[in-house]
Coordinates of C-alpha atoms and ligand atoms in Angstrom, one line a residue:
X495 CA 65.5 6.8 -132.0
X496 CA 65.5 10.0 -130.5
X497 CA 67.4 13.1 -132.0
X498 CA 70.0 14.7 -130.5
X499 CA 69.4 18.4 -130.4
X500 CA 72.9 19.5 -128.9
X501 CA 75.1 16.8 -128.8
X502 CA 75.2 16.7 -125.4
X503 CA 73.9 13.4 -125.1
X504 CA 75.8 11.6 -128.0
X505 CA 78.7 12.5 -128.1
X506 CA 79.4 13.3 -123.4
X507 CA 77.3 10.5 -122.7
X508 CA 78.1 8.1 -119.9
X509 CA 80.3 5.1 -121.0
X510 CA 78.3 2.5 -119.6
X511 CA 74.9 1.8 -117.6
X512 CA 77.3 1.4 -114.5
X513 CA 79.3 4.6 -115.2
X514 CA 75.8 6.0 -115.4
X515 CA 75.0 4.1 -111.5
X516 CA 78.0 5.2 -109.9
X517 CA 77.8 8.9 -110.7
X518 CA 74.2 9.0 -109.7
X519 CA 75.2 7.5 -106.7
X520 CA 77.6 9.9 -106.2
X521 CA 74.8 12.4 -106.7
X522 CA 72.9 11.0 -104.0
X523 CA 75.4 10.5 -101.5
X524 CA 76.2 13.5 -100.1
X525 CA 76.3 16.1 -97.1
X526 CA 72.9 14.9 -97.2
X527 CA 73.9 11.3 -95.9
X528 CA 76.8 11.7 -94.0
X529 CA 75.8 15.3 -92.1
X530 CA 72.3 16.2 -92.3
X531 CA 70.7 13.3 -91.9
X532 CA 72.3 11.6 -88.7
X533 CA 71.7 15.3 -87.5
X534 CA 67.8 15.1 -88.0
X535 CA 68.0 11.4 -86.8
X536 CA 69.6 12.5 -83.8
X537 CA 67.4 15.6 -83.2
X538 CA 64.8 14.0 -84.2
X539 CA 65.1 10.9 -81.5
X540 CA 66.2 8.0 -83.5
X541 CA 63.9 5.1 -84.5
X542 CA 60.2 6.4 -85.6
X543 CA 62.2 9.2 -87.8
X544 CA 64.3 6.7 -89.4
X545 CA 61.5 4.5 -90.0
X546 CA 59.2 7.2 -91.6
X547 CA 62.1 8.5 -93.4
X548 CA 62.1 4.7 -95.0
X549 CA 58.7 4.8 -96.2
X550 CA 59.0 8.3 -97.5
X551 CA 62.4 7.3 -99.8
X552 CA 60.8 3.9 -101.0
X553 CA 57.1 5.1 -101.4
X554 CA 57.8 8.6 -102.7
X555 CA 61.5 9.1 -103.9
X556 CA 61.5 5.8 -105.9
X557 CA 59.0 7.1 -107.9
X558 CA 59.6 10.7 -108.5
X559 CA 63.6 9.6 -109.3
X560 CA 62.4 7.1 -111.8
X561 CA 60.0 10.1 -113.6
X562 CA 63.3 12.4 -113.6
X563 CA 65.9 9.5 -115.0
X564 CA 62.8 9.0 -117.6
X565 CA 62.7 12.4 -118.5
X566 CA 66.5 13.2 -119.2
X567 CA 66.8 9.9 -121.1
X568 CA 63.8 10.7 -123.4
X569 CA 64.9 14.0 -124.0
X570 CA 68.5 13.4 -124.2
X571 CA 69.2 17.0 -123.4
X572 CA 69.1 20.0 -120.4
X573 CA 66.0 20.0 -118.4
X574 CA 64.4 22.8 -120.1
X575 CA 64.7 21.0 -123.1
X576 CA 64.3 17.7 -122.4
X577 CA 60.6 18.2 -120.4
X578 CA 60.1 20.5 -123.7
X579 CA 60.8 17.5 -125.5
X580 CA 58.8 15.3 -123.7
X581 CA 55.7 17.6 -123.5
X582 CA 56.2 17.3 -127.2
X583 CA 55.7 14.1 -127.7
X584 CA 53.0 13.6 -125.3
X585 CA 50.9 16.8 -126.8
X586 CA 50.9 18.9 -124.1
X587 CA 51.5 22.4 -123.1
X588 CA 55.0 23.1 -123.6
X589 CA 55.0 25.5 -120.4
X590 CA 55.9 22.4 -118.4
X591 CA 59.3 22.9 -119.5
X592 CA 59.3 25.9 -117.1
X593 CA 59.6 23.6 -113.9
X594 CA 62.8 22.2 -115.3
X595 CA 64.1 26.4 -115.5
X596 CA 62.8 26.5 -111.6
X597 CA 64.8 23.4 -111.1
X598 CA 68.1 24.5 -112.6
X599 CA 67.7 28.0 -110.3
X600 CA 67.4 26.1 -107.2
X601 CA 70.4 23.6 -108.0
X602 CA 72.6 26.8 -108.5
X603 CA 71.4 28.5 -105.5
X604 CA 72.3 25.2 -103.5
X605 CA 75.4 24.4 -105.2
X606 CA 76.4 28.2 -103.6
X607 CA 75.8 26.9 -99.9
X608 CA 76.7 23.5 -100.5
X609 CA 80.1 24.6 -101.1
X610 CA 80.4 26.7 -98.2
X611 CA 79.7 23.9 -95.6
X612 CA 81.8 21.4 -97.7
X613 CA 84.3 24.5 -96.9
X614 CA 83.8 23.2 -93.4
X615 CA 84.9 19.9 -93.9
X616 CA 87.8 20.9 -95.8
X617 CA 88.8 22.6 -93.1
X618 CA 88.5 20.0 -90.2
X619 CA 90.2 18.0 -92.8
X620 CA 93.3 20.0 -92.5
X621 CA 93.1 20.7 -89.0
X622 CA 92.9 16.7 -88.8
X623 CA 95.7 15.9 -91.2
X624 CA 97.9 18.9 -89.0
X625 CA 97.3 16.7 -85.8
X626 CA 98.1 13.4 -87.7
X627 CA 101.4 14.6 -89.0
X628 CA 102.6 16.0 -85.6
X629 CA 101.4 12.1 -84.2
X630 CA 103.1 10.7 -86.6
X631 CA 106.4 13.2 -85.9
X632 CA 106.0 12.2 -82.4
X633 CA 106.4 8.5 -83.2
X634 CA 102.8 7.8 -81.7
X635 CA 100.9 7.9 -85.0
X636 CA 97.9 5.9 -83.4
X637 CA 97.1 8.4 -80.5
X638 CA 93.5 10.2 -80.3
X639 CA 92.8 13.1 -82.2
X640 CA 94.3 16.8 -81.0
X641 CA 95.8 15.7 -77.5
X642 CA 95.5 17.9 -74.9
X643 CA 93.0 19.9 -75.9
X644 CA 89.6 20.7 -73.6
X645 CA 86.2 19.9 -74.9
X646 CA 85.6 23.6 -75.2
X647 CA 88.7 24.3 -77.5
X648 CA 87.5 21.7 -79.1
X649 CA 84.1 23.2 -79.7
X650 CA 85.4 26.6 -79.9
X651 CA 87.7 25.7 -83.2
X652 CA 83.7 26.2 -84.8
X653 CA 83.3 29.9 -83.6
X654 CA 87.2 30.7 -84.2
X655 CA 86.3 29.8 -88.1
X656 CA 83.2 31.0 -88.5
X657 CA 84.4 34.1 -87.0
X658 CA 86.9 34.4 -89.6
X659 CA 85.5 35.1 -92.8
X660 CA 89.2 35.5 -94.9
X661 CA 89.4 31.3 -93.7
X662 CA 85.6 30.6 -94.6
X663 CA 86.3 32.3 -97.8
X664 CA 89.2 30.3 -98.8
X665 CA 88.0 27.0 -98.0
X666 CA 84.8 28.0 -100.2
X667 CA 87.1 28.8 -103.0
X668 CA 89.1 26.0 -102.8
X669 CA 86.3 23.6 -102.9
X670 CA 83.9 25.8 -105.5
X671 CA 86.8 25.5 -107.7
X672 CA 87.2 21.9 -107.7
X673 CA 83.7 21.7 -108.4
X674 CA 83.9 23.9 -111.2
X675 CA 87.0 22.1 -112.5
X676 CA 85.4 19.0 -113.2
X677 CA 81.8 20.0 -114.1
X678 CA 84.0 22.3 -117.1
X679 CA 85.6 18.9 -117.8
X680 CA 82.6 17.6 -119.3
X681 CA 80.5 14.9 -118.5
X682 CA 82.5 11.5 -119.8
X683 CA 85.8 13.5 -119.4
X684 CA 85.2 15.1 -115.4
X685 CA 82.0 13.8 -114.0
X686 CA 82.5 9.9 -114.6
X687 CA 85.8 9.8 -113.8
X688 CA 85.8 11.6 -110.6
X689 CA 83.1 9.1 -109.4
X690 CA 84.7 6.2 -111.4
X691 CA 87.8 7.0 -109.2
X692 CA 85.9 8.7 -105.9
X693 CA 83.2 6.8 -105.0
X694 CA 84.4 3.1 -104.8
X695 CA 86.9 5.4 -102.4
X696 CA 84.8 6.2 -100.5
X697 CA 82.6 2.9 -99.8
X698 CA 86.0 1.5 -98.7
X699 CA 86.4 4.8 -96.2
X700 CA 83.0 4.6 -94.7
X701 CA 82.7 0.4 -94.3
X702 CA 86.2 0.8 -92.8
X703 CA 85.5 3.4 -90.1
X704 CA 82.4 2.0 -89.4
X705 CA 84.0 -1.5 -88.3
X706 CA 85.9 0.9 -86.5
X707 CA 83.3 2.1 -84.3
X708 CA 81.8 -1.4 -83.9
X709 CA 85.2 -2.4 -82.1
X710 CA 85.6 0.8 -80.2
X711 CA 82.3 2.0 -80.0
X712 CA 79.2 1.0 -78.5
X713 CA 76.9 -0.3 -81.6
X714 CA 74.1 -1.7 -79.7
X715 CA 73.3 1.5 -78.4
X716 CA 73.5 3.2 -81.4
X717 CA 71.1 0.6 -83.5
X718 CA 68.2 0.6 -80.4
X719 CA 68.7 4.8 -81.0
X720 CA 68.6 4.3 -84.9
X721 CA 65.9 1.7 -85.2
X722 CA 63.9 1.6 -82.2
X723 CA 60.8 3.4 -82.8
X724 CA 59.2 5.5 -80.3
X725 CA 56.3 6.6 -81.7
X726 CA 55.0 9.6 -80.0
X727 CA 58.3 11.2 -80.9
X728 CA 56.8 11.3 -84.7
X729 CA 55.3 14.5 -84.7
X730 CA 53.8 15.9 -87.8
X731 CA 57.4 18.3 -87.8
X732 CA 59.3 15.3 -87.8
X733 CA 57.5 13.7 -90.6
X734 CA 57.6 16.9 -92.2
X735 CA 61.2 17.2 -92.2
X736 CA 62.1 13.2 -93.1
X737 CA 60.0 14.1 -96.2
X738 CA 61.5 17.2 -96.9
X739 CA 64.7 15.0 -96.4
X740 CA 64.0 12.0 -99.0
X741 CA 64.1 14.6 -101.3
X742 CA 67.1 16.3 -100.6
X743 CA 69.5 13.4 -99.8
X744 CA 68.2 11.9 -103.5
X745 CA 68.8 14.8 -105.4
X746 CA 65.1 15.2 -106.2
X747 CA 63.2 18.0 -107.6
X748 CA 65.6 20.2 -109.0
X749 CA 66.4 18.4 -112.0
X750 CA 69.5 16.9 -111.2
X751 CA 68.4 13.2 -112.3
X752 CA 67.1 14.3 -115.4
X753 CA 70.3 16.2 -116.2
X754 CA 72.0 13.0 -115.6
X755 CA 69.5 10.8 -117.1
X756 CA 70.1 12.5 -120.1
X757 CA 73.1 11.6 -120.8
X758 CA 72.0 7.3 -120.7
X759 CA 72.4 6.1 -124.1
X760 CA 70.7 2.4 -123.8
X761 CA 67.6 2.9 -122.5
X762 CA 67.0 -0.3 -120.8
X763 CA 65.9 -0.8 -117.3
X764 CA 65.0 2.5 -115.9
X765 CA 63.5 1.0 -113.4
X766 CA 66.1 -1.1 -111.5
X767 CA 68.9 2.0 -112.0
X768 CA 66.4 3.4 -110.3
X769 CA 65.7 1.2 -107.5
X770 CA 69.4 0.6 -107.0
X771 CA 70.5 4.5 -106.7
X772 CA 67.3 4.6 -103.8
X773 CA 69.0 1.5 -101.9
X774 CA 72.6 2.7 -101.7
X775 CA 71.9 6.2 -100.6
X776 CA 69.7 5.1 -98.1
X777 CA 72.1 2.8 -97.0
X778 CA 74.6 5.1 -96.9
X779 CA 72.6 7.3 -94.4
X780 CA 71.9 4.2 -92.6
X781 CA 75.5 3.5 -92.3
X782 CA 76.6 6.7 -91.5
X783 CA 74.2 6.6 -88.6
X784 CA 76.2 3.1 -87.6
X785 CA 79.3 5.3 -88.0
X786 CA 78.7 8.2 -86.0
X787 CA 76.1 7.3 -83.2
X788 CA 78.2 4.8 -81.8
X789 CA 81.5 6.8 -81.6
X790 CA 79.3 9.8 -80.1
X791 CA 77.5 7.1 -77.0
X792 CA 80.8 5.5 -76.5
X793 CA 81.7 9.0 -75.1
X794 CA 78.7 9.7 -73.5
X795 CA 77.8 12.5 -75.6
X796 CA 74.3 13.8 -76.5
X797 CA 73.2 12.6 -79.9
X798 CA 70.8 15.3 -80.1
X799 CA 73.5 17.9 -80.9
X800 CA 72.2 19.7 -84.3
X801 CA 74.1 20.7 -87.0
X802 CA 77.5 20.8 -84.3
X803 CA 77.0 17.3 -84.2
X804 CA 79.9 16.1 -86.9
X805 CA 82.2 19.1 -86.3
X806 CA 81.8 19.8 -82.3
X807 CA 80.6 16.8 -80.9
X808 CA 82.7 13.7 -82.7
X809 CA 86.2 15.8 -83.0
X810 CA 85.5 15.4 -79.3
X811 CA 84.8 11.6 -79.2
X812 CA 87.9 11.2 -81.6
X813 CA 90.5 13.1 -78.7
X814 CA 89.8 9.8 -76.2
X815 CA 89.0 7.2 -79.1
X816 CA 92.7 5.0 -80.0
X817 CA 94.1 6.4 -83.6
X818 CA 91.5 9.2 -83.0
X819 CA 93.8 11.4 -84.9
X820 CA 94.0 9.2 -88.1
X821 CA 90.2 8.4 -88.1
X822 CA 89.3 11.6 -87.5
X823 CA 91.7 12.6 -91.0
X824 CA 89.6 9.6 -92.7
X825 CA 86.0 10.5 -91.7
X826 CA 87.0 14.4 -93.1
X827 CA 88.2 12.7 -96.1
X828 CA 85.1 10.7 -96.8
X829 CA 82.7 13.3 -96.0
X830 CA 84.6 15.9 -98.5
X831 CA 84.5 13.1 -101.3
X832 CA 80.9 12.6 -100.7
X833 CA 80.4 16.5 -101.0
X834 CA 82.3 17.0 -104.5
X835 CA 80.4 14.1 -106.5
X836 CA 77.4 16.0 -105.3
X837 CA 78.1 19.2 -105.5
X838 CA 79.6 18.4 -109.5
X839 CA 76.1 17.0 -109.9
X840 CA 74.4 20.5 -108.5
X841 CA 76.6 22.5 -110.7
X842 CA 75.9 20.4 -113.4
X843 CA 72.1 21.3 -114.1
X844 CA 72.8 25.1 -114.7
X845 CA 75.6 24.2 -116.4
X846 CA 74.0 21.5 -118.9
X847 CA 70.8 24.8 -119.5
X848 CA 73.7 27.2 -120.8
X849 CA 74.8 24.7 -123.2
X850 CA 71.4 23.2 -124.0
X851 CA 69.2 26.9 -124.2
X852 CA 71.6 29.5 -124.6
X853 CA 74.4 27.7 -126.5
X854 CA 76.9 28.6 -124.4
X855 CA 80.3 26.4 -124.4
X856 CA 80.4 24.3 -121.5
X857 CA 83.9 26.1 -120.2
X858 CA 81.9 29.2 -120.5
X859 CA 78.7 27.9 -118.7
X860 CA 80.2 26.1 -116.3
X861 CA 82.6 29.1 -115.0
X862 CA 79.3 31.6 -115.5
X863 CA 77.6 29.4 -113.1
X864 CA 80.1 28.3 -110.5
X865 CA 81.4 32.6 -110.6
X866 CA 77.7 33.3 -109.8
X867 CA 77.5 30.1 -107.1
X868 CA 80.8 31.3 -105.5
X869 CA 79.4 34.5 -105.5
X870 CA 76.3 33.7 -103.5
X871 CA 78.7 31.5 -101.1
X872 CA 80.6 34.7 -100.4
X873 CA 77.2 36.4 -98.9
X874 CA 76.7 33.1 -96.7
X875 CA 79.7 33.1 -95.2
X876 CA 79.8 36.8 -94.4
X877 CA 76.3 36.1 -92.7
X878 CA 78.6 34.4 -89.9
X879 CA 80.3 37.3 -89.1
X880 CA 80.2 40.8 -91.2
X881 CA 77.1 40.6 -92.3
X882 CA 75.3 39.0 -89.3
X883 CA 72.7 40.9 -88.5
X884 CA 71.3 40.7 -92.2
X885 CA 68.2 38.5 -92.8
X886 CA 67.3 38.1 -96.0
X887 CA 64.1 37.5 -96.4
X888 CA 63.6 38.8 -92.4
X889 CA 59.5 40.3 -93.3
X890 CA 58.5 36.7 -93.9
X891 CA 57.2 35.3 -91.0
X892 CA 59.0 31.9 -91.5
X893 CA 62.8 33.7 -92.0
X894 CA 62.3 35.9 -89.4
X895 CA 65.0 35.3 -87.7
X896 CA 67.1 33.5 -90.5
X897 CA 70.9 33.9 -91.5
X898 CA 71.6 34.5 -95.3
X899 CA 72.6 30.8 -95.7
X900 CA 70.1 29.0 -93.6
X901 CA 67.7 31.6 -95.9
X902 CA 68.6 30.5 -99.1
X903 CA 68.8 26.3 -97.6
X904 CA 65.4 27.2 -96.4
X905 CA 63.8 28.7 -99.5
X906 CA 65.5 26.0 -102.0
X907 CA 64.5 22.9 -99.3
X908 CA 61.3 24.3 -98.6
X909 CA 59.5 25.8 -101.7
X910 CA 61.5 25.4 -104.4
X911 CA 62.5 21.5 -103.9
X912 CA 59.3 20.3 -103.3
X913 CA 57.9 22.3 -106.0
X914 CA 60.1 21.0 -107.9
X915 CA 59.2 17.3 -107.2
X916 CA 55.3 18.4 -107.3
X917 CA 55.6 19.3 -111.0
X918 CA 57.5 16.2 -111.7
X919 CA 55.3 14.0 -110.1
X920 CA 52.1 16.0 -111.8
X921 CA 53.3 16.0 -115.2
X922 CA 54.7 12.2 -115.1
X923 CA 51.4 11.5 -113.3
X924 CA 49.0 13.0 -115.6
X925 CA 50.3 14.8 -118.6
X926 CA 53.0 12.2 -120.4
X927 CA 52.2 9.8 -123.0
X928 CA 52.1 6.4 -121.8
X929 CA 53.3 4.9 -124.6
X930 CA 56.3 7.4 -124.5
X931 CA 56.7 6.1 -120.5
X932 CA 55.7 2.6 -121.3
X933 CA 58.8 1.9 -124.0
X934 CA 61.3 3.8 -122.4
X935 CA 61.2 2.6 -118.9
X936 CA 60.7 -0.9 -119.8
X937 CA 58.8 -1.7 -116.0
X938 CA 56.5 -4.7 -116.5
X939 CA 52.5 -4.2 -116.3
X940 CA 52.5 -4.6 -112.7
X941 CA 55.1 -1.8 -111.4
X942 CA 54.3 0.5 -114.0
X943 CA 50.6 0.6 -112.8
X944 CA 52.0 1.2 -109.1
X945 CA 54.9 3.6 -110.2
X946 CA 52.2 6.1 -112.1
X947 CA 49.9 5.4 -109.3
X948 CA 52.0 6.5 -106.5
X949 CA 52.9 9.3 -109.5
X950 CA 49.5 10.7 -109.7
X951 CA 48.3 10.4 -106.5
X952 CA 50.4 9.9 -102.8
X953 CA 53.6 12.1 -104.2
X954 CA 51.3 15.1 -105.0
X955 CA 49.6 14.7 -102.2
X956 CA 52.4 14.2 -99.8
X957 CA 54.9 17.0 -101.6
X958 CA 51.5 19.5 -101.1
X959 CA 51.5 18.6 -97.5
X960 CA 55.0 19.1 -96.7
X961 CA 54.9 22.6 -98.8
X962 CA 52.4 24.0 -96.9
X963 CA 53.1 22.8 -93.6
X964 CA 56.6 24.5 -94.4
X965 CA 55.2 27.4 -95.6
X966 CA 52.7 27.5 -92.3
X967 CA 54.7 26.0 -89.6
X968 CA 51.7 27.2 -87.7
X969 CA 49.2 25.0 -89.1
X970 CA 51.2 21.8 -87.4
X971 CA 50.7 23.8 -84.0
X972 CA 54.4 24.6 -83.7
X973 CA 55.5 27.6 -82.2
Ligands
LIG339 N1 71.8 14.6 -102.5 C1 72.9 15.4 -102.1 C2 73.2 15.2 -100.7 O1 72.6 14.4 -100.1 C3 72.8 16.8 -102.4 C4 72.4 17.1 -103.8 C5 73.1 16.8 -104.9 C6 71.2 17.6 -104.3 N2 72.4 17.1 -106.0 C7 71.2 17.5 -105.6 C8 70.1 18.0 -103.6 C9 70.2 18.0 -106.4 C10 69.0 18.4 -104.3 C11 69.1 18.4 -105.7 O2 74.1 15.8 -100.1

């Protein structure tokens, strides 16, 4: 029905619908699950967060993932040229197709971060599977994690690598290149099979150590933090930041999903792939909040540690927790798979626009790109140590005192992200033929009336609010 213009989508298509699932799942599931969100939950005081967050996925992430899998699989091609397509056929301005450029800039900017905090799994991986193989050389493979050890050498293993940029660098390259790897693979070649083999992994990885901290940890504490809601703690900040989170942890707004969707050959229910990618990464977070919190209470530690909060605060709890050491190893493990299918998906977008605009081969795009990502990584790192004092973008108000990676995470997850999902969300909302949305989605009367309601009218409005309020932290009466 629909021409191919590049090939792209006939002949590197997914396999099936469920290869299609998984890797979008894998997408999803991310440093955005397993790190940043039990970080804001935490920071953010638990229950009324995690229920707002909720709201935000279901009322305003359904829909906007649904207009991005619509628009790859109706234009079968990059995002540029796939929204082209689709403006096209709905006889509109064929500017529109410049949100899907903004899109693939933003995905390579945080595909070159992305990779430098996976670094920092990679390497609490190893320091992890060092202190399991001197356990098991000991002949006490079940003892906790890095014996002996004080809380503050614990914590101090954080500054001792990000003081040393030669380390930072190397676990960057390491994982960049694995990235790379796979996105040069293709997508029915590298992509599908490294979530095809990866993610049912990793389901086994995080149900497993989460029965774990049910039997040692304390889980009733941790689901009264998680689900509680104290209500006064949802300030317009917080709300602020679960939406800005929705977003992220879906892979929204940068045109991830419709460089993905456009390689779905059968275009049959949209609307449940949809649905199901929504449920499983927020119950991943969900779960990874059951994971952590009750390992981290168990201890007595402060949930409310920030960003420290998976690499200070639970190598800590893992020291007096039994076979600390080996779950320690394991929870590295998962987080690192979780990273690379998302970070293949990231890579992906500019990768798919140098095939799809400039006709580029995709070994030659993909290294362009993931050169130009590491490159960017580099400057992050270095912003740890050499280059410390550097900010970036330090004459705007809001970066003033921001670090060259928290600078370019800010600027993506701030302005371009959400502008990002504000074009989709306007141009599915308004400007696309319905017939066009009508046939390929296949939703029934009823949902497709609320899908291009909640389209046209809460996600713009919602995605406005949270780019202002970011861009004028002032006008929510912080600081
Ligand atoms: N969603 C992923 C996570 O939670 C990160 C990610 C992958 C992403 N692809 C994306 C974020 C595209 C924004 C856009 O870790």
């Amino acid at each position: 029905m629909v021409a191919i213009s590049n090939g792209q989508g006939g002949e590197q298509g997914w396999s099936s619908r469920s290869a299609f699932i998984l890797a979008a799942i894998g997408a999803a599931v991310g440093l955005g699950n397993l790190w940043r969100f039990p970080t804001l939950a935490g920071e953010s005081g638990g229950g009324a967060f995690v229920i707002f967050y909720i709201g935000c996925v279901f009322l305003l992430g359904l829909p906007l993932l649904l207009a991005e899998i619509f628009i790859g699989r109706a234009g079968q091609t990059d995002a540029v040229g796939s929204i082209r397509r689709v403006a096209e056929q709905s006889r509109v301005s064929k500017r529109w197709s410049l949100f899907g450029g903004l899109g693939a800039l933003a995905a390579f900017l945080i595909v070159s971060f992305y990779s430098v905090v996976a670094g920092w799994v990679l390497y609490y991986a190893g320091v992890f599977a060092a202190d399991f193989g001197s356990a098991v050389l000991a002949g006490d493979p079940f003892r906790g994690a890095l014996a002996g050890e004080s809380q503050e050498q614990i914590a101090g293993r954080m500054g001792n690598l990000f003081a040393d940029p030669m380390l930072l660098l190397s676990m960057h390259f390491l994982f960049m290149g694995a990235t790379l790897f796979i996105v040069a693979r293709g997508v029915s070649g590298g992509i599908e099979k490294a979530a095809t083999w990866l993610m049912p992994g990793f389901f086994v990885l995080l149900i497993g150590i989460t029965i774990y901290g049910a039997i040692v940890g304390d889980v009733g504490e941790a689901a009264a933090f998680l689900f509680t809601p104290d209500w006064s703690k949802l300030t317009p900040e917080v709300m602020n930041s679960a939406l800005g989170q929705a977003l992220f942890s879906l892979s929204l707004g940068v045109a991830g999903i419709i460089t993905y969707g456009s390689y779905i050959r059968e275009g049959t229910k949209l609307g449940s792939t949809a649905a199901a990618i929504a449920f499983a990464d927020t119950g991943v977070a969900l779960i990874a909040g059951l994971m952590i919190f009750p390992i981290v209470f168990a201890v007595g530690l402060d949930p409310a540690a920030g960003p420290t909060l998976v690499f200070q605060t639970l190598p800590f709890a893992f020291e007096s927790m039994p076979a600390g050491s080996l779950i320690g190893l394991l929870f590295f493990v998962l987080i690192l798979v979780a990273a690379v299918t998302s970070s293949i998906s990231l890579l992906e977008v500019p990768t798919a626009w140098g095939v799809g605009e400039l006709g580029w081969s995709r070994t030659t795009s993909a290294l362009v790109f993931g050169a130009g990502a590491f490159a960017i990584g580099v400057l992050c790192l270095l912003g740890y140590n050499v280059l410390s004092d550097v900010r970036p973008l330090g004459f705007w108000s809001i970066f003033a005192e921001t670090d060259i990676l928290d600078t370019v995470d800010g600027f993506t997850g701030k302005i371009m992200l959400p502008l990002g999902a504000l074009f989709t969300s306007l141009f599915i909302g308004w400007r696309a033929d319905r017939r066009l949305l009508e046939t390929t989605t296949g939703l029934s009367r009823g949902m497709f009336t609320l899908w291009r309601f909640l389209l046209a009218w809460l996600c713009p409005i919602a995605v406005t609010i949270i780019l202002v309020t970011g861009l004028f932290p002032s006008l929510l009466g912080a600081e």
